[in-house]
Tab-separated table of C-alpha atoms in Angstrom:
chain	number	residue	atom	x	y	z
A	1	MET	CA	19.054	-7.870	-31.314
A	2	GLN	CA	20.870	-4.714	-30.311
A	3	VAL	CA	19.418	-2.496	-27.584
A	4	ILE	CA	19.992	1.238	-27.892
A	5	HIS	CA	19.290	3.982	-25.350
A	6	THR	CA	19.488	7.604	-26.456
A	7	THR	CA	21.264	8.413	-23.184
A	8	ASP	CA	24.247	6.256	-24.142
A	9	SER	CA	24.198	6.572	-27.929
A	10	SER	CA	23.929	9.633	-30.125
A	11	ASN	CA	24.733	7.750	-33.327
A	12	CYS	CA	22.445	8.084	-36.326
A	13	PHE	CA	21.591	5.131	-38.563
A	14	THR	CA	23.371	5.030	-41.901
A	15	SER	CA	21.468	1.960	-43.087
A	16	LYS	CA	17.874	2.377	-44.217
A	17	THR	CA	15.360	1.273	-41.608
A	18	GLY	CA	11.848	0.071	-40.983
A	19	VAL	CA	10.483	1.417	-37.701
A	20	GLY	CA	7.673	0.098	-35.507
A	21	LEU	CA	6.052	2.961	-33.601
A	22	GLY	CA	4.247	2.802	-30.245
A	23	ASN	CA	4.587	2.473	-26.476
A	24	PHE	CA	4.426	-1.334	-26.683
A	25	ASP	CA	3.553	-1.749	-23.002
A	26	GLY	CA	2.630	-5.381	-22.529
A	27	LEU	CA	3.769	-6.607	-25.944
A	28	HIS	CA	0.296	-8.057	-26.339
A	29	ILE	CA	-1.095	-9.890	-29.366
A	30	GLY	CA	-1.782	-6.638	-31.212
A	31	HIS	CA	1.742	-5.363	-30.605
A	32	MET	CA	3.256	-8.623	-31.792
A	33	ALA	CA	1.184	-8.511	-34.991
A	34	LEU	CA	2.646	-5.061	-35.643
A	35	ILE	CA	6.213	-6.137	-34.861
A	36	ASN	CA	5.980	-9.299	-36.966
A	37	THR	CA	4.710	-7.189	-39.874
A	38	LEU	CA	7.622	-4.793	-39.322
A	39	ILE	CA	10.173	-7.614	-39.417
A	40	ARG	CA	8.645	-9.246	-42.495
A	41	GLU	CA	8.356	-5.987	-44.463
A	42	SER	CA	11.852	-4.891	-43.424
A	43	GLN	CA	13.395	-8.167	-44.568
A	44	LEU	CA	11.560	-8.005	-47.904
A	45	ASN	CA	12.896	-4.489	-48.507
A	46	ASN	CA	16.446	-4.969	-47.139
A	47	LEU	CA	15.837	-2.641	-44.194
A	48	SER	CA	17.083	-2.853	-40.610
A	49	SER	CA	14.070	-3.390	-38.319
A	50	ILE	CA	13.702	-1.109	-35.294
A	51	VAL	CA	11.094	-1.060	-32.544
A	52	TYR	CA	11.059	2.549	-31.366
A	53	THR	CA	9.660	3.186	-27.902
A	54	PHE	CA	10.282	5.063	-24.652
A	55	THR	CA	12.010	4.255	-21.376
A	56	LYS	CA	9.023	5.630	-19.424
A	57	HIS	CA	5.349	6.003	-20.250
A	58	PRO	CA	4.777	9.526	-21.661
A	59	GLU	CA	1.651	10.068	-19.569
A	60	ASN	CA	3.567	9.455	-16.334
A	61	ILE	CA	6.239	11.979	-17.347
A	62	LEU	CA	3.817	14.701	-18.427
A	63	ARG	CA	1.718	14.460	-15.266
A	64	LYS	CA	4.778	13.973	-13.051
A	65	LYS	CA	3.229	11.058	-11.172
A	66	LEU	CA	2.273	7.441	-11.746
A	67	ILE	CA	-0.914	7.625	-13.779
A	68	THR	CA	-0.485	4.532	-15.917
A	69	PRO	CA	0.948	1.437	-14.179
A	70	LEU	CA	2.966	-0.679	-16.583
A	71	LEU	CA	2.636	-4.276	-17.700
A	72	LEU	CA	6.345	-4.801	-18.392
A	73	THR	CA	9.684	-3.766	-16.993
A	74	GLU	CA	12.244	-2.597	-19.513
A	75	GLN	CA	14.244	-5.795	-19.023
A	76	LYS	CA	11.223	-8.030	-19.624
A	77	LYS	CA	10.491	-6.116	-22.825
A	78	ILE	CA	14.070	-6.731	-23.941
A	79	ASP	CA	13.868	-10.435	-23.068
A	80	LEU	CA	10.628	-10.962	-24.995
A	81	LEU	CA	11.786	-9.131	-28.112
A	82	ASP	CA	15.148	-10.873	-28.038
A	83	GLU	CA	13.310	-14.112	-28.871
A	84	ILE	CA	12.315	-12.885	-32.353
A	85	HIS	CA	14.313	-11.711	-35.384
A	86	LEU	CA	14.281	-7.989	-34.581
A	87	ASP	CA	17.438	-6.028	-35.373
A	88	TYR	CA	17.163	-3.123	-32.916
A	89	LEU	CA	15.163	-2.114	-29.857
A	90	TYR	CA	15.478	1.650	-29.508
A	91	PHE	CA	14.558	3.315	-26.194
A	92	ASP	CA	14.174	7.078	-26.447
A	93	GLU	CA	13.902	9.346	-23.429
A	94	PHE	CA	10.537	11.057	-23.210
A	95	ASN	CA	10.814	14.331	-21.292
A	96	GLU	CA	9.206	17.765	-21.351
A	97	ASP	CA	11.451	19.019	-24.160
A	98	PHE	CA	10.623	15.955	-26.235
A	99	SER	CA	6.909	16.429	-25.548
A	100	ARG	CA	7.026	19.873	-27.181
A	101	LEU	CA	8.111	18.510	-30.570
A	102	SER	CA	5.479	19.133	-33.206
A	103	PRO	CA	4.358	16.058	-35.164
A	104	GLU	CA	6.434	17.102	-38.172
A	105	ASP	CA	9.484	17.903	-36.024
A	106	PHE	CA	9.237	14.436	-34.472
A	107	VAL	CA	9.218	12.845	-37.905
A	108	LYS	CA	12.012	15.053	-39.261
A	109	LYS	CA	14.350	15.141	-36.242
A	110	ILE	CA	13.843	11.598	-34.968
A	111	LEU	CA	12.543	9.319	-37.704
A	112	ILE	CA	14.354	10.923	-40.645
A	113	ASP	CA	17.538	12.444	-39.210
A	114	LYS	CA	18.310	9.827	-36.526
A	115	LEU	CA	16.673	6.624	-37.711
A	116	ASN	CA	16.888	7.040	-41.500
A	117	ILE	CA	13.368	5.668	-41.835
A	118	LYS	CA	12.059	4.203	-45.102
A	119	LEU	CA	9.153	2.247	-43.624
A	120	ALA	CA	6.874	3.091	-40.687
A	121	VAL	CA	4.596	0.460	-39.139
A	122	ALA	CA	2.019	1.740	-36.653
A	123	GLY	CA	-1.331	0.849	-35.145
A	124	TYR	CA	-4.543	2.375	-36.458
A	125	ASP	CA	-4.803	4.681	-33.403
A	126	TYR	CA	-1.153	5.797	-33.235
A	127	ARG	CA	-0.634	9.419	-32.125
A	128	PHE	CA	2.601	11.406	-32.075
A	129	GLY	CA	4.012	14.871	-31.530
A	130	TYR	CA	2.898	17.669	-29.218
A	131	MET	CA	-0.323	16.761	-27.349
A	132	GLY	CA	-0.729	13.770	-29.664
A	133	GLN	CA	-1.674	16.066	-32.525
A	134	GLY	CA	-0.217	13.748	-35.162
A	135	ASP	CA	-2.382	10.869	-36.382
A	136	ILE	CA	-2.206	8.181	-39.063
A	137	PRO	CA	-3.471	10.353	-41.962
A	138	PHE	CA	-0.848	12.985	-41.103
A	139	LEU	CA	1.866	10.315	-40.782
A	140	LYS	CA	0.989	9.116	-44.297
A	141	GLU	CA	1.139	12.711	-45.550
A	142	LEU	CA	4.590	13.151	-43.993
A	143	GLY	CA	5.650	9.814	-45.472
A	144	GLN	CA	4.868	11.106	-48.943
A	145	LYS	CA	6.727	14.343	-48.200
A	146	TYR	CA	9.869	12.720	-46.763
A	147	GLY	CA	9.959	9.500	-48.746
A	148	PHE	CA	8.917	6.671	-46.432
A	149	ARG	CA	6.085	4.153	-46.677
A	150	VAL	CA	3.473	3.758	-43.934
A	151	VAL	CA	1.876	0.408	-43.066
A	152	VAL	CA	-1.098	0.588	-40.697
A	153	ILE	CA	-2.116	-2.343	-38.491
A	154	PRO	CA	-5.903	-2.456	-37.989
A	155	ALA	CA	-7.564	-3.056	-34.626
A	156	ILE	CA	-7.204	-6.647	-33.447
A	157	LYS	CA	-10.102	-7.930	-31.366
A	158	CYS	CA	-10.731	-10.658	-28.823
A	159	ASP	CA	-14.309	-11.420	-27.735
A	160	ASP	CA	-15.517	-8.514	-29.905
A	161	GLU	CA	-13.395	-5.946	-28.049
A	162	VAL	CA	-10.182	-4.305	-29.232
A	163	ILE	CA	-7.032	-5.677	-27.592
A	164	SER	CA	-5.246	-2.846	-25.797
A	165	SER	CA	-2.837	-2.322	-22.916
A	166	THR	CA	-5.582	-0.460	-21.030
A	167	ARG	CA	-7.949	-3.403	-21.334
A	168	ILE	CA	-5.260	-5.796	-20.119
A	169	ARG	CA	-4.410	-3.567	-17.135
A	170	ASN	CA	-8.057	-3.542	-16.137
A	171	CYS	CA	-8.234	-7.336	-16.408
A	172	ILE	CA	-5.215	-7.753	-14.133
A	173	ILE	CA	-6.404	-5.148	-11.633
A	174	ASN	CA	-9.751	-6.981	-11.476
A	175	GLY	CA	-8.118	-10.386	-11.080
A	176	GLU	CA	-9.252	-11.612	-14.527
A	177	LEU	CA	-5.990	-13.388	-15.306
A	178	GLU	CA	-7.425	-15.882	-17.775
A	179	THR	CA	-8.739	-13.065	-19.955
A	180	ALA	CA	-5.395	-11.265	-19.635
A	181	TYR	CA	-3.736	-14.453	-20.900
A	182	LYS	CA	-5.874	-14.434	-24.054
A	183	LEU	CA	-5.008	-10.795	-24.754
A	184	LEU	CA	-1.293	-11.033	-23.984
A	185	GLY	CA	-0.722	-14.413	-25.568
A	186	ARG	CA	1.060	-15.487	-22.385
A	187	ASN	CA	0.512	-15.437	-18.620
A	188	TYR	CA	1.059	-12.118	-16.870
A	189	SER	CA	4.180	-12.303	-14.731
A	190	ILE	CA	6.179	-10.344	-12.185
A	191	THR	CA	9.933	-10.715	-11.700
A	192	ALA	CA	11.653	-9.653	-8.488
A	193	GLU	CA	14.216	-10.681	-5.913
A	194	VAL	CA	13.097	-12.761	-2.938
A	195	VAL	CA	13.403	-10.654	0.207
A	196	SER	CA	13.135	-11.379	3.889
A	197	GLY	CA	9.562	-11.110	5.141
A	198	ARG	CA	7.788	-11.567	8.462
A	199	ARG	CA	7.943	-15.364	8.072
A	200	ILE	CA	4.224	-15.693	8.762
A	201	GLY	CA	4.054	-18.507	6.201
A	202	ASN	CA	6.772	-20.447	8.023
A	203	THR	CA	4.951	-20.223	11.347
A	204	ILE	CA	1.748	-21.714	9.903
A	205	GLY	CA	3.406	-24.415	7.801
A	206	PHE	CA	3.261	-22.754	4.387
A	207	PRO	CA	6.606	-21.005	3.768
A	208	THR	CA	6.489	-18.249	1.180
A	209	ALA	CA	8.899	-16.349	-1.032
A	210	ASN	CA	8.245	-12.648	-0.530
A	211	ILE	CA	8.897	-10.260	-3.408
A	212	HIS	CA	8.663	-6.493	-3.807
A	213	PRO	CA	7.725	-5.806	-7.443
A	214	GLU	CA	8.737	-2.551	-9.100
A	215	ARG	CA	6.305	0.089	-7.844
A	216	PHE	CA	5.285	1.108	-11.376
A	217	LEU	CA	4.009	-2.374	-12.312
A	218	VAL	CA	0.377	-3.448	-12.377
A	219	LEU	CA	-0.492	-5.741	-9.463
A	220	PRO	CA	-3.383	-8.199	-9.586
A	221	ALA	CA	-6.354	-7.596	-7.302
A	222	ASN	CA	-5.925	-8.665	-3.690
A	223	GLY	CA	-6.523	-12.381	-3.437
A	224	VAL	CA	-5.104	-15.880	-3.762
A	225	TYR	CA	-3.876	-17.065	-7.173
A	226	ILE	CA	-2.772	-20.258	-8.846
A	227	THR	CA	0.679	-19.482	-10.215
A	228	LYS	CA	3.845	-20.965	-11.635
A	229	THR	CA	7.249	-19.771	-10.468
A	230	LEU	CA	10.452	-19.712	-12.494
A	231	LEU	CA	13.533	-20.209	-10.322
A	232	ASP	CA	17.031	-20.941	-11.623
A	233	GLY	CA	15.633	-21.886	-15.027
A	234	LYS	CA	13.100	-24.379	-13.648
A	235	LEU	CA	9.329	-23.878	-13.517
A	236	TYR	CA	7.538	-24.852	-10.290
A	237	ASN	CA	3.859	-25.070	-9.392
A	238	SER	CA	2.935	-22.434	-6.846
A	239	MET	CA	0.227	-20.425	-5.141
A	240	THR	CA	0.483	-16.681	-4.529
A	241	ASN	CA	-1.226	-14.265	-2.160
A	242	VAL	CA	-1.474	-10.596	-3.090
A	243	GLY	CA	-2.645	-8.241	-0.362
A	244	TYR	CA	-2.339	-7.357	3.304
A	245	ASN	CA	-2.786	-10.658	5.196
A	246	PRO	CA	-5.815	-9.248	7.080
A	247	THR	CA	-5.844	-12.131	9.570
A	248	PHE	CA	-2.633	-10.588	10.958
A	249	GLU	CA	-3.776	-7.051	11.765
A	250	ASP	CA	-0.334	-5.455	12.092
A	251	VAL	CA	0.435	-5.890	8.362
A	252	LYS	CA	0.352	-2.398	6.824
A	253	GLU	CA	2.081	-2.913	3.482
A	254	LYS	CA	0.725	-4.737	0.448
A	255	THR	CA	2.720	-7.894	-0.161
A	256	VAL	CA	3.195	-10.517	-2.865
A	257	GLU	CA	3.958	-13.898	-1.269
A	258	THR	CA	4.436	-17.113	-3.215
A	259	HIS	CA	4.312	-20.621	-1.802
A	260	ILE	CA	6.154	-22.998	-4.120
A	261	ILE	CA	4.391	-26.349	-3.898
A	262	ASP	CA	6.456	-29.338	-2.685
A	263	PHE	CA	9.535	-27.152	-2.308
A	264	ASN	CA	11.454	-26.200	0.810
A	265	GLN	CA	14.746	-24.454	0.074
A	266	ASP	CA	16.230	-21.152	1.174
A	267	ILE	CA	15.977	-18.852	-1.851
A	268	TYR	CA	16.475	-15.447	-0.216
A	269	GLY	CA	18.292	-13.092	-2.568
A	270	LYS	CA	17.399	-15.096	-5.666
A	271	LYS	CA	15.361	-13.682	-8.537
A	272	ILE	CA	12.089	-15.399	-9.354
A	273	GLU	CA	9.401	-14.826	-11.965
A	274	VAL	CA	5.824	-15.483	-10.857
A	275	PHE	CA	3.277	-16.281	-13.610
A	276	PHE	CA	-0.358	-15.653	-12.648
A	277	LEU	CA	-2.736	-18.290	-14.070
A	278	LYS	CA	-6.056	-18.000	-12.233
A	279	LYS	CA	-7.610	-16.271	-9.240
A	280	LEU	CA	-8.844	-18.728	-6.611
A	281	ARG	CA	-10.548	-16.358	-4.201
A	282	ASP	CA	-10.561	-12.903	-2.661
A	283	GLU	CA	-8.375	-12.134	0.317
A	284	LYS	CA	-10.271	-12.696	3.550
A	285	LYS	CA	-9.833	-12.064	7.267
A	286	PHE	CA	-10.183	-15.266	9.286
A	287	GLU	CA	-11.283	-15.465	12.904
A	288	SER	CA	-8.291	-17.622	13.810
A	289	VAL	CA	-4.998	-18.854	12.416
A	290	GLU	CA	-6.387	-22.405	12.437
A	291	LEU	CA	-9.234	-21.406	10.123
A	292	LEU	CA	-6.705	-19.687	7.850
A	293	LYS	CA	-4.605	-22.868	7.710
A	294	GLU	CA	-7.684	-24.932	6.828
A	295	GLN	CA	-8.517	-22.561	3.973
A	296	ILE	CA	-4.940	-22.590	2.669
A	297	SER	CA	-5.073	-26.406	2.583
A	298	LYS	CA	-8.286	-26.203	0.535
A	299	ASP	CA	-6.683	-23.628	-1.751
A	300	MET	CA	-3.698	-25.919	-2.195
A	301	ASN	CA	-5.922	-28.820	-3.226
A	302	SER	CA	-7.736	-26.602	-5.730
A	303	ALA	CA	-4.426	-25.377	-7.135
A	304	ARG	CA	-3.062	-28.910	-7.491
A	305	LYS	CA	-6.169	-30.093	-9.377
A	306	TYR	CA	-6.101	-27.096	-11.719
A	307	LEU	CA	-2.396	-27.507	-12.446
A	308	GLU	CA	-2.763	-31.258	-13.028
A	309	ILE	CA	-5.505	-30.622	-15.606
A	310	GLU	CA	-3.441	-27.873	-17.250
A	311	GLU	CA	-0.352	-30.092	-17.453
A	312	ALA	CA	-2.384	-32.989	-18.880
A	313	ALA	CA	-3.846	-30.668	-21.517
A	314	SER	CA	-0.407	-29.333	-22.472
A	315	ASP	CA	0.900	-32.900	-22.837
A	316	CYS	CA	-1.815	-33.553	-25.431
A	317	THR	CA	-0.890	-30.575	-27.637
């Protein structure tokens, strides 16, 4: 798969293309159904397959502040799509000038002139052009005018509700990680470099790897989570606290701290990926450090039992 950014490439496609349209934040089950359809239809029609998306969420650019926290970094999106048979991942830059393009100008100047589109694949609720004025019926009309076919992916549901990035964000924000897993098709994860912290975990016998996720990412609700941690290509069982460590009153900044179970190595400066499996409990202020340590031991036992059951189940599949 080739990754293209408009900032470093002004080339237009000479080969005919099939283009998947959308923000694709999360690359959830619905997105992957769209992309798999794109790849299949493109291969059948001898087209180069392109996922067309933006470097930043349009809503955050238009309102000039973080309105919509994201489910994926750009690099994670690249890594996930690199695992399938997609030809191109095309990141366009959404800015105020771009936002003023009429729906037809977007189709003509971007999809026709730059991407040489012959097939468009989009979700049933896809909107495009100035103020989202373009919709699926208009895209089909423009397809007839400019000579490209439009394939529409219907709503995909889970538990009688449509799968959407908004629904997944709400699940994560509310600590409903098991539901998020069903909608994403994988565990929600955060990747970041391990940084030096206050070493509170070390002082109470539970050393932690502290990470500072990208500020635009969705963070799970404050609490303690059963997690798995990818380090140097190996997956470890772990437990992660998200929040402010209220037992220690001088903590002012929200932190993400991961204790890797049965592991005691210096990993400062290394990049880890933390996969959130299940919320154990809310964050709580304890009357003493000893009571906190007792609770962490209980949490650890709960995490071990859960992970043992999960591993046994995966061995049977």
